[in-house]
PDB file of C-alpha atoms in Angstrom:
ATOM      1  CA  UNK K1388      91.764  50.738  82.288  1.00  0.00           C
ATOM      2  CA  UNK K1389      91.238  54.610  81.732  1.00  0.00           C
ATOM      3  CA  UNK K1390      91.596  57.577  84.433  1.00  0.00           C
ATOM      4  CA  UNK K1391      89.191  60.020  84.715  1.00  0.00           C
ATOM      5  CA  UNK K1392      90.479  63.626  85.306  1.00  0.00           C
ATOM      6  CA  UNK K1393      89.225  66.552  86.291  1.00  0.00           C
ATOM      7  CA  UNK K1394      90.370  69.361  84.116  1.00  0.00           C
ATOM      8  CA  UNK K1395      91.305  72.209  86.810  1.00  0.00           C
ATOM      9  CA  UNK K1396      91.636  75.472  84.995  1.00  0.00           C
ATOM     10  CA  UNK K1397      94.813  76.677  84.318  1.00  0.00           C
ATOM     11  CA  UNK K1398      96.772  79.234  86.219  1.00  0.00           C
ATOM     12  CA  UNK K1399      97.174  82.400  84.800  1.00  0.00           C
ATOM     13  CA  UNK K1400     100.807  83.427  83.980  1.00  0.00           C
ATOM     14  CA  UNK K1401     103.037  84.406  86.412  1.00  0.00           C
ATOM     15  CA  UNK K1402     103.382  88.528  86.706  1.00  0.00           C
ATOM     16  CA  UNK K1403     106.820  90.085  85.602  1.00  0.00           C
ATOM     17  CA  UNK K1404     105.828  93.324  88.653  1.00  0.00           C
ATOM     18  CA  UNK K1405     104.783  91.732  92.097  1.00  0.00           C
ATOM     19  CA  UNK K1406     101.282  91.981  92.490  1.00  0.00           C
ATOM     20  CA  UNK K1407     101.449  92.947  96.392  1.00  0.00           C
ATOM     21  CA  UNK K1408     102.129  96.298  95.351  1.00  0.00           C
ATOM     22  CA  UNK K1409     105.942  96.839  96.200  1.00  0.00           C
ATOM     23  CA  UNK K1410     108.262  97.656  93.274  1.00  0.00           C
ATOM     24  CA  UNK K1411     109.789  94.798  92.384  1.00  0.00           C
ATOM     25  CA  UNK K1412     109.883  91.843  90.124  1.00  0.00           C
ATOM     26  CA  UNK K1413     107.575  88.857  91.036  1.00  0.00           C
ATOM     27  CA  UNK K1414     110.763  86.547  90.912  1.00  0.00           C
ATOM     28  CA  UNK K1415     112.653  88.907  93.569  1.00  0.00           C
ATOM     29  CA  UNK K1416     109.632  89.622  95.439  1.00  0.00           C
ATOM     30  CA  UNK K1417     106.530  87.675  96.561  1.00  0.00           C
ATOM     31  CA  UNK K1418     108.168  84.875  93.715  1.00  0.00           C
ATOM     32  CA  UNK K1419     110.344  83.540  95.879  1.00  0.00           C
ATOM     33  CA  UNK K1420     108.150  82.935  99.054  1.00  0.00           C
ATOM     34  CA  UNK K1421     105.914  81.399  96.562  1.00  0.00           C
ATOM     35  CA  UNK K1422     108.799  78.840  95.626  1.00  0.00           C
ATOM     36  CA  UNK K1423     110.100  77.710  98.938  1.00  0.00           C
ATOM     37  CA  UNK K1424     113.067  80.107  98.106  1.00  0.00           C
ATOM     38  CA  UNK K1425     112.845  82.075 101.026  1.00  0.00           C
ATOM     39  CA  UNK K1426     110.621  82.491 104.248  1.00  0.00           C
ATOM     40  CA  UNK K1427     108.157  85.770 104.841  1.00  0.00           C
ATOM     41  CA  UNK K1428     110.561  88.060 107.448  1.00  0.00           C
ATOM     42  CA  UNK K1429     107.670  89.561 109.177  1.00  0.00           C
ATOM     43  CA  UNK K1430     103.528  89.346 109.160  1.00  0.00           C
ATOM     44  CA  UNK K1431     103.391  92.470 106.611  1.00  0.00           C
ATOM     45  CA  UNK K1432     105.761  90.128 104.256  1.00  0.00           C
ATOM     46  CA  UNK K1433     103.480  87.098 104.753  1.00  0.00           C
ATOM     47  CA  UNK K1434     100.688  89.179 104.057  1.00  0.00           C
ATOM     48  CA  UNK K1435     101.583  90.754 100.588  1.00  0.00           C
ATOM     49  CA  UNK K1436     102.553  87.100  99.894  1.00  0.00           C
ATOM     50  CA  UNK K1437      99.603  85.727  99.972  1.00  0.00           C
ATOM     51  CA  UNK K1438      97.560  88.355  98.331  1.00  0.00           C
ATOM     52  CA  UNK K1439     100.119  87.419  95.451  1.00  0.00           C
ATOM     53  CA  UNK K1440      99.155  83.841  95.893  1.00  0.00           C
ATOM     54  CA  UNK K1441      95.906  84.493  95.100  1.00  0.00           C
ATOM     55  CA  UNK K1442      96.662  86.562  92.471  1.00  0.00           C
ATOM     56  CA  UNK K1443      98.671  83.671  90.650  1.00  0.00           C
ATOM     57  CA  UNK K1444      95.965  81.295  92.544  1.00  0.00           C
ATOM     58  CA  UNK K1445      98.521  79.625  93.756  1.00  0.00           C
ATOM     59  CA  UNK K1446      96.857  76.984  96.493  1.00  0.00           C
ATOM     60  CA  UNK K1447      99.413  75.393  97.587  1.00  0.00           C
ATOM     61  CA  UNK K1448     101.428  78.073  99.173  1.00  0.00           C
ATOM     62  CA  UNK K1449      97.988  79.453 100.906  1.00  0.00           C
ATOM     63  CA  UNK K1450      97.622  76.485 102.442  1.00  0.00           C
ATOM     64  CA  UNK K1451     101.211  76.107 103.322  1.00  0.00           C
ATOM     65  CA  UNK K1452     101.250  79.593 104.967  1.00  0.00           C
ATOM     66  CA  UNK K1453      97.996  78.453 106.996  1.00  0.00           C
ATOM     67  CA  UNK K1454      97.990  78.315 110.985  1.00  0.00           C
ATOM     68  CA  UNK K1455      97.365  74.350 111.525  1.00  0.00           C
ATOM     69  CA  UNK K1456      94.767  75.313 113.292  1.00  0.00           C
ATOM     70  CA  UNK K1457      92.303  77.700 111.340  1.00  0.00           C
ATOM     71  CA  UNK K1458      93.322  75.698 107.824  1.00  0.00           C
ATOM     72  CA  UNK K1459      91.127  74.712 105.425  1.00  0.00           C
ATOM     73  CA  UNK K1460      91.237  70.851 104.269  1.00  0.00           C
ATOM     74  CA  UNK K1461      90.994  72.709 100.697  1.00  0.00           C
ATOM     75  CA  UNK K1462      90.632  75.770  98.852  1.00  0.00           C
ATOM     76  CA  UNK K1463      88.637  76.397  95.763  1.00  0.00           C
ATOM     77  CA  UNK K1464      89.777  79.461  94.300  1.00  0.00           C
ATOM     78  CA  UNK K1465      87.411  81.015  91.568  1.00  0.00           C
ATOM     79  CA  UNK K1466      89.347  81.795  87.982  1.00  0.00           C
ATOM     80  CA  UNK K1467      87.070  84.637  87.453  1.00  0.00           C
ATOM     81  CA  UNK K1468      88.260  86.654  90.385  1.00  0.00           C
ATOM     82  CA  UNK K1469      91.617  88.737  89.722  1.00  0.00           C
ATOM     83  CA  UNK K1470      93.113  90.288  92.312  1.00  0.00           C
ATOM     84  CA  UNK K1471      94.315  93.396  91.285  1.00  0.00           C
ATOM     85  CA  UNK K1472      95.552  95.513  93.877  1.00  0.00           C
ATOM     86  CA  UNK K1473      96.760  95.900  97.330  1.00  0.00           C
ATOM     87  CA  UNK K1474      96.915  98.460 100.028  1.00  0.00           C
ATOM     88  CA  UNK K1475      98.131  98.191 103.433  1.00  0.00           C
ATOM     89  CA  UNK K1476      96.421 100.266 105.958  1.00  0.00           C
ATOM     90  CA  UNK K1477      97.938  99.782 109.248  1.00  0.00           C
ATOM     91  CA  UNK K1478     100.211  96.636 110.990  1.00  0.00           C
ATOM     92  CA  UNK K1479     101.188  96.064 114.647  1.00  0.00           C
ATOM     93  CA  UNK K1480     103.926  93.892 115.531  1.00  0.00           C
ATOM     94  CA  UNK K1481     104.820  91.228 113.301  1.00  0.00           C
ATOM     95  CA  UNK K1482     108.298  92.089 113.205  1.00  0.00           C
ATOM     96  CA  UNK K1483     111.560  90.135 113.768  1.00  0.00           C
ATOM     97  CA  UNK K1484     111.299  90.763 117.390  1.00  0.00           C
ATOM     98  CA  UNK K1485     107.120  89.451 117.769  1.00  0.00           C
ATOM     99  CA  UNK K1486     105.414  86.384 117.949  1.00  0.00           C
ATOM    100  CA  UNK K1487     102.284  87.731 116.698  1.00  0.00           C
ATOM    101  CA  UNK K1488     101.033  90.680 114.358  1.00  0.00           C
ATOM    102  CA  UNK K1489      98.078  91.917 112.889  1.00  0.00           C
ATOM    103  CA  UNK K1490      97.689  93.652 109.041  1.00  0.00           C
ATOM    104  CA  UNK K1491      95.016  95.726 108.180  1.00  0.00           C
ATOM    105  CA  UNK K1492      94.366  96.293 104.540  1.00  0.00           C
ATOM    106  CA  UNK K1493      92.201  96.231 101.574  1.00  0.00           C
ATOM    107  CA  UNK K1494      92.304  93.844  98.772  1.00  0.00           C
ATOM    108  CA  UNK K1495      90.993  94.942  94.956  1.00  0.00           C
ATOM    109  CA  UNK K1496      89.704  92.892  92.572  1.00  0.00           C
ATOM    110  CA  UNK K1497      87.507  91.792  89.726  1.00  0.00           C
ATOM    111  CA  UNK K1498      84.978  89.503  89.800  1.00  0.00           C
ATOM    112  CA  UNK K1499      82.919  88.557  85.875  1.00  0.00           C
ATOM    113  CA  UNK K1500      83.669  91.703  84.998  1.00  0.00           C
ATOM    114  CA  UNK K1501      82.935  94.111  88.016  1.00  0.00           C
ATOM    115  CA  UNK K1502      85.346  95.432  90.298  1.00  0.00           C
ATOM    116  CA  UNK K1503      85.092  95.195  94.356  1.00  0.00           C
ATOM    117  CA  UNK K1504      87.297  95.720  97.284  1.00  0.00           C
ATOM    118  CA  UNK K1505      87.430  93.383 100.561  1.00  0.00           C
ATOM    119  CA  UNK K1506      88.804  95.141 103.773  1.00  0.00           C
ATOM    120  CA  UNK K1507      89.905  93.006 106.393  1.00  0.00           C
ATOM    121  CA  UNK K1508      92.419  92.870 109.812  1.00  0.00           C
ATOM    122  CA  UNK K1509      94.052  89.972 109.278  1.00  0.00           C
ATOM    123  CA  UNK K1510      96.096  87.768 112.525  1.00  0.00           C
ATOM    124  CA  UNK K1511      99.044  86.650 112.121  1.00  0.00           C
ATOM    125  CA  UNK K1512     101.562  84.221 114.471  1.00  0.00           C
ATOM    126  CA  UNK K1513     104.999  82.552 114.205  1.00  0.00           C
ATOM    127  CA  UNK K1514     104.600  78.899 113.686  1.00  0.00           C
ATOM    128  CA  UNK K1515     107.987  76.440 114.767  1.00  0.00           C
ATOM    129  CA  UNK K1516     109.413  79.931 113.337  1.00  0.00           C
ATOM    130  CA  UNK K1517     107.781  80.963 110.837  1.00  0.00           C
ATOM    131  CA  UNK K1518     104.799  83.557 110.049  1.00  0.00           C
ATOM    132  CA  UNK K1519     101.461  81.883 109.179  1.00  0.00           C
ATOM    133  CA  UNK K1520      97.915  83.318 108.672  1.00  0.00           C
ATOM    134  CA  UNK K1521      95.702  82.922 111.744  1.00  0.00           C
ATOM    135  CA  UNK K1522      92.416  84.521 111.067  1.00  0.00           C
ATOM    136  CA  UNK K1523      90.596  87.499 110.239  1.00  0.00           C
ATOM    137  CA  UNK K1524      87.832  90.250 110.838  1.00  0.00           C
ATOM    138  CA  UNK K1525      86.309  91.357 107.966  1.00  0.00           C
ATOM    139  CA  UNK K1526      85.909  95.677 108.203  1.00  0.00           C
ATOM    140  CA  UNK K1527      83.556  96.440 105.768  1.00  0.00           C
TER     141      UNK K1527
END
């Protein structure tokens, strides 16, 4: 008896610099999140996170850092879109000492070849503890 597969495409190599933008190695930075290493500190650390996720299209740790109750049964990242750069615009709260926060920022990237920017205000809240993605309002 044979298996069929489906041949997902494969992941591009992980970044020596963090792709959220701060300067750091991947590894010591966004890396480590990704890994299960270490837990975002605040909503502006969950939120450079993930835009590293899906730089590295790493699924699993989007959907990990999803509020139970906005999340996706699946995500089907597109290998022709790199994420390239990140600014962050404004936050409020998110700290240490909140339960919720909010990120404003704007996402580059490249998509076949042609370069566009999302801009989006991003919710965030503290889950048994720890930050997760709630939703968003797209700006633009």
């Amino acid at each position: 008896m044979s298996s069929r597969r489906t041949k997902r495409p494969a992941r591009p190599a992980l970044p020596k610099t963090c792709p959220c933008g701060l300067p750091a190695p991947y590894a010591e930075c966004c890396g480590r999140y990704h890994s299960g290493a270490a837990a975002a500190p605040t909503a502006e650390a969950l939120m450079r996170s993930r835009f590293s996720a899906f730089a590295v299209q790493d699924e699993a740790y989007l959907l990990r850092t999803w509020h139970p109750d906005t999340r996706p049964a699946e995500l089907d990242l597109d290998p022709k879109t790199r994420w390239t750069r990140l600014e962050i615009l404004d936050t409020a709260d998110g700290s240490a000492f909140h339960t919720t926060g909010t990120v404003t920022f704007r996402a580059h990237y490249t998509h076949a070849g042609e370069a566009g920017s999302l801009h989006e205000q991003s919710r965030f809240s503290r889950v048994e503890g720890a930050w997760v993605y709630l939703d968003a309002v797209f700006t633009d």
